[in-house]
C-alpha angles and dihedrals in degrees: 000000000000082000091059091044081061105052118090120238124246117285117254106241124275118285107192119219127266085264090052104045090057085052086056095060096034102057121003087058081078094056114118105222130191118274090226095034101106100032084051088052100036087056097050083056090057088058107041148315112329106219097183120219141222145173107212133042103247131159079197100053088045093049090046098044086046097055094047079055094059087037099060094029098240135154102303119234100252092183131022123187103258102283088205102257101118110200090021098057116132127255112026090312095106098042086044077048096050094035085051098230125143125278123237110233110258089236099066093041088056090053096048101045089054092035089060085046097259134150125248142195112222124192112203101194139005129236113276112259111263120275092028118139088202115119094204130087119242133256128258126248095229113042101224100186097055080058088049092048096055098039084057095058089068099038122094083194123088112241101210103197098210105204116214129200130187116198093207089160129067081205126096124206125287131217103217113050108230129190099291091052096053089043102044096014124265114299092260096048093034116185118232091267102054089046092063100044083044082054088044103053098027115030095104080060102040120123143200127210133181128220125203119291104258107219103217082190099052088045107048088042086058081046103046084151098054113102118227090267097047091051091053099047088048098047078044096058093040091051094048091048089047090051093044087055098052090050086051093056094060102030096025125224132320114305122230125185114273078230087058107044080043084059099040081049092051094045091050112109108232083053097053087045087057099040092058094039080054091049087048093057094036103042099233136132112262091245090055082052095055098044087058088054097045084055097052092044087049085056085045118048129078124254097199117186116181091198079068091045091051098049080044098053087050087048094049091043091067090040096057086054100051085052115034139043097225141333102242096204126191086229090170084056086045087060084051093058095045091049081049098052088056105075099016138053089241118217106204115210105195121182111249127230115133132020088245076074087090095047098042100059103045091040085055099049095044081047101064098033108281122114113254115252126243106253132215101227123186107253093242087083102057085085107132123297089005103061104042083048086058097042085050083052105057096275117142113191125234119189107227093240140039100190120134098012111084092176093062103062094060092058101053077047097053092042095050094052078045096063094037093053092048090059091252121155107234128199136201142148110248087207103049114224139022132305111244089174108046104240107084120270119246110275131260109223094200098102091029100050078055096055080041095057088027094060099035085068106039093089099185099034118089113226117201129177128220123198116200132179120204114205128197125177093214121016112224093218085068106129092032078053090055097040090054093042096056083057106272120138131265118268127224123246111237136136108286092053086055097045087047081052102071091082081092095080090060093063135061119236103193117243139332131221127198109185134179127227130205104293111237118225105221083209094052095046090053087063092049095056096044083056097042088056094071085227102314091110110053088173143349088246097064099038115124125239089264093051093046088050086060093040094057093041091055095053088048100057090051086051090059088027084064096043093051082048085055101048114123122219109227134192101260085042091056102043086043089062091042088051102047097038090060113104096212133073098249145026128215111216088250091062094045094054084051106051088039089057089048095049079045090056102046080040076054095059092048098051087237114180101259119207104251096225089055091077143064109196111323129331091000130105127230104233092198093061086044080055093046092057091045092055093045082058099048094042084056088047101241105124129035117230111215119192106187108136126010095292108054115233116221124217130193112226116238106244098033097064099095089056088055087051094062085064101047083054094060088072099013087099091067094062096042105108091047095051089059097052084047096051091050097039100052086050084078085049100201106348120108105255119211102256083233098051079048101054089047086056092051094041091054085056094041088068091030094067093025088122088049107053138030109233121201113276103201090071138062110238085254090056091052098042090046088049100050088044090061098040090050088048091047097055092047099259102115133030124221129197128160102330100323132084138204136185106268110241128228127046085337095071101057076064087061089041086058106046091045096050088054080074097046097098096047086055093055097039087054091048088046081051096055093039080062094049086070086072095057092066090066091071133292117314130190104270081233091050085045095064097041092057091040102052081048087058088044093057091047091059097051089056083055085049082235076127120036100187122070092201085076099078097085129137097212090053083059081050095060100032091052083060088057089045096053084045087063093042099249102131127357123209126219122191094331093321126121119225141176111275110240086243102063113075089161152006088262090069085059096045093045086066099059104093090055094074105018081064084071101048119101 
């Protein structure tokens, strides 16, 4: 009893002064916090004591966090370490300093500030001493979470040490100090005098993120061995890594010089390998050699600022605004990624539709707190300014093709597993260029084959892939798509386009989505394959080049497999399906409702991303926003409104149509499936068809369109066609009945109508293809001279009504459908030249396959 007369009660906790209070409003309501900041901490409160943490002894950092405690109305610091202020320390220290009574030993105030349930404030390190070249913090005379350690072995309740972490500097790290380090201490361990300049010029930018709780009880019950001292050294140095990370995460890893990563790539020795093997073929010295390489990799690497992509991030801000009606972001998927980037170097494989791709992503992440990735970006947009604007902003530049230059490949190689191993986000777009049609493109497997290599070989080093899929309700590349589409060549980028260009600001395009997939664990996919392979693939590390090749296509194919998952339907893309599935020249407004709430229910079945603004409650549709995407459409001149009576009827014009079609693509993956078994099942009009005889014609098509369209990889083609049968059933589609199915009649059918006409256009582009093939009999033709010839043919055939859609007549349907027809052995092409396939003696062999696609056609 008289012992715990003695013993002094727990501090209030701290009440700035009137200066400091004005310093509170004035400044820390400017402070970005982490969306999940307070719940995270809230809920550690519920389990147990919050002991905050921080790295670097800092009175700012105390009186900040201390304010977005009282904000946000969360568990108050009761004790801080000294902060080195004598008669202004916090919490009766500086009045027991000026009174000259005796401190108590922070120790004790620690455990007893815990032990009574209340909240602290631990710095793990100090500042470096001026002039110091280390780049690590000091440590601190009184070790506190050895305290902590002890104090929670007799302690039934858990202590959860909360590590904090402000971001007060737009600068990372940098791997060499330079004056200003030595002088104010390095950006990570800044000195009291850098921290405030840091607070002056950046405060309306700081940050604050949280790490995950660490449970001192959890882990000392999983350590039952360790020794006080050996505990604490161990939760020091976890805390410390989790608060490195998350500072990773907003400023990115440690920067090096482009001059120096150019010099660690040189002296690697696959490089040097390849540079003399160069100078041998070349006959050149070596040094001439590596001169030639140290060129190509200054063309090549990044010169990120974050000063540009800050200026950047305010410009496009504005931008955005000007163009869109609002960014729609998966900011649960965003938390994903953070957590991600923690504890992996991330890859982000974004679809590709517009050139504003490159801007959108890494605007989204800096805005909300991540560190924008270094992005892989096609040469042809290095022109000046351009080009110096994108390197400044984290673009590296990749020629388009490698051929003829063995050197260089190794060096974007080199440079790839680089930035990997450095703890860098990369980005690049696994189709390579943009989508002119709306449904992705087929992947190229270059870049990807070198993460692939690059990450089977950093041992050490955690890969993880991101799919993302970026959304727009109207592309602003329309009428270049169109013109490019109906067989017109493609257009340079240069200055004037881009100045043209700035039109766009004057319009409005609508929405855009930007939308996470499931992130793929390189490690984890490795174990998959070597599964997969029925004990063909041991490891990763033995498999043969072959082997490798699969093994990056099938990644591949998930990763556009997940951005096709993550695709939201938006309101232009839903009212263009409903438009161009329809048989008739014109829609009332009433039809149209209609057939947009039926492609929303079946949407519905296959947990398809909906766009938010397109219901109203649950299951119905919002008509305004039916009415928003008509006039976007009207206002871009695509469709025709005719009132003529008291429901207004809705036209496509002519020769707009395949601009509408790129819209309708961006969804129309997810009806697939159904639209085969459509197609197959309507060619027996209304006769009952044998479900096997079913499943060969869908099949056919299957392969048919397998450069069209991405089917699911984690089924076999029986699965899925197995899966699509039963949820058509199910919905009342299809009957079923004994091993043969029929399209169900009444208002059901007009469902099957419409899924079979979305793939109206791809039958007659492949017939068209196959009508061309017959020119190629005459003798080789220029693959370019061959589409021009064969879209003439193609319009010549829509005059005779032999093709009903205009949209048709594009000249990237004859691409992939050459590559079909080269799949069947109808034509060949060498070197750009078009041949007769070995299976084709006559025109006979073309005709005879026909049927198999008119037999489709509806």
């Amino acid at each position: 009893m008289p012992e715990l007369a003695r013993r002094s009660p727990t501090p209030a906790p701290y009440t700035p002064n009137a200066i400091l209070r004005w310093l509170y409003r004035r400044f820390f309501a400017h402070i970005r916090v982490d969306e999940n900041w307070s719940r995270g901490v809230r809920d550690a409160a519920s389990k147990g004591v919050v002991v905050y943490v921080m790295r670097s002894l800092s009175f700012l950092d105390f009186i900040c966090l201390d304010f977005l405690l009282k904000k946000f109305g969360l568990p108050l610091v009761r004790f801080v370490n000294d902060l080195g202020l004598w008669i202004l320390e916090p919490f009766g220290k500086g009045e027991r300093r000026l009174s000259l009574r005796r401190q108590i030993p922070e120790t004790e105030a620690l455990e007893q500030t815990v032990g009574d349930g209340f909240s602290a404030l631990l710095f793990l390190r100090r500042p470096p001493k001026l002039g110091s070249q280390t780049r690590r913090g000091r440590e601190l005379e009184v070790d506190l979470i050895e305290a902590l350690v002890a104090r929670q072995r007799t302690s039934s309740q858990p202590i959860l040490l909360v590590p904090q972490t402000f971001v007060w500097s737009k600068l990372a790290a940098t791997a060499s100090p330079s004056l200003l380090d030595l002088l104010f201490g390095p950006v990570q361990w800044p000195g009291r005098v850098r921290v405030l300049f840091q607070f002056l010029l950046n405060y309306r930018d700081a940050k604050l993120c949280s790490g995950e709780p660490f449970d001192v009880r959890a882990f000392l019950e999983k350590n039952p061995d360790l020794t006080d001292e050996q505990a604490a050294d161990k939760v020091r140095y976890a805390l410390l890594r989790r608060m490195e990370r998350d500072r990773a995460v907003i400023l990115g890893p440690m920067k090096k010089t482009t001059a120096r990563i150019q010099d660690e790539l040189l002296r690697s020795p696959r490089v040097r390998t390849q540079i003399e093997q160069y100078a041998g073929d070349k006959g050149i010295s070596y040094a001439k050699a590596e001169n030639v390489a140290r060129k190509q990799l200054r063309r090549l690497c990044a010169k990120q600022s974050l000063l540009v992509v800050d200026l950047l991030h305010r410009f496009f801000t504005w931008v955005w605004s000007k163009m869109y009606d609002g960014v729609v972001l998966d900011k649960d998927g965003l938390e994903r990624v953070r957590e991600a980037a923690r504890d992996a170097s991330l890859v982000l494989l974004p679809s590709h539709k517009s050139h504003i791709d490159y801007l959108v992503l890494s605007d989204m992440l800096y805005g909300h707190a991540m560190m924008p990735p270094l992005i892989a970006a096609g040469d042809n947009l290095s022109f000046w300014p351009l080009g110096v604007l994108l390197r400044r902003g984290g673009a590296f530049f990749i020629r388009r093709s490698f051929h003829g230059d063995a050197l260089y490949p190794v060096l974007v190689e080199a440079y790839v597993r680089k930035l990997l191993a450095e703890g860098f986000t990369i980005e690049f777009f696994l189709e390579g260029g943009r989508s002119r049609i709306g449904k992705p493109l087929p992947p190229k497997y270059g870049l990807l084959s070198m993460v692939f290599e690059s990450a089977s070989k950093l041992r050490s080093t955690k890969v993880k892939l991101v799919p993302i899929s970026i959304g727009y309700e109207r592309i602003i590349e329309e009428r270049s798509f169109v013109h490019e589409l109906s067989g017109g060549d493609k257009q340079s980028e240069n200055v004037s386009d881009l100045i043209k260009s700035s039109s766009i600001l004057r319009s409005k395009w609508g929405r855009l989505y930007v939308q996470f997939g499931d992130i793929i664990d390189f490690d984890e996919f490795k174990e998959e394959t070597v599964q997969r392979s029925g004990g063909e693939i041991s490891s990763l590390d033995d498999i043969t080049p072959e082997q490798q090749r699969n093994a990056v296509r099938a990644l591949a194919h998930k990763v556009m497999y997940s951005i096709n998952e993550v695709t939201v339907v938006t309101p232009a893309a839903l009212v263009a399906t409903a438009l161009l599935s329809h048989q008739k020249r014109g829609m009332t407004r009433a039809s149209l409702l209609t057939a947009c709430e039926d492609l929303l229910a079946t949407l519905d079945v296959m947990q398809a991303r909906i766009a938010q603004q397109l219901r109203i409650g649950e299951g119905r549709i919002r008509e305004d926003t039916i009415d928003e995407a008509l006039h976007l459409f009207l206002d871009a001149r695509l469709i025709i409104a005719h009132d003529t009576g008291p429901d207004p009827i809705y036209t496509i014009h002519s020769e707009r149509r395949i601009a509408l079609e790129y819209y309708q693509n961006t969804i129309i993956h997810f009806f697939v499936p159904r639209a085969m078994i459509s197609a197959s099942v309507l060619v027996d009009n209304e006769q009952w068809v044998d479900v096997a005889r079913l499943n060969d014609r869908v099949r056919q098509l299957s392969r048919l369109f397998k450069h069209e369209f991405m089917y699911r990889t984690d089924a076999t083609f029986d699965e899925i066609f197995q899966d699509a049968l039963r949820d058509m059933a199910k919905d009342g589609e299809i009957d079923l009945r004994e091993g043969y199915a029929q399209a169900t009649e009444g208002a059901m059918r007009h469902r099957i109508e419409r899924y079979a006409m979305m793939l109206q256009t791809f039958f007659e582009s492949y017939l068209l293809a196959l009508r061309g093939a017959e020119i190629v009999l005459d003798g080789p033709i220029p693959r370019k001279d061959w589409y021009k010839r064969t879209l003439a043919l193609g319009q010549q055939m829509y005059l005779a009504g032999e093709i009903e859609r205009r949209e048709s007549l594009s000249k990237l349907k004859l691409e992939t459908a050459l590559k079909a027809l080269q799949d069947y052995r109808l034509v060949q092409l060498n070197e750009d030249i078009l041949e007769r396939g070995e299976d084709v003696e006559s025109v006979a062999d073309l005709h005879a396959l026909e049927p198999k696609l008119t037999g489709f056609l509806r």
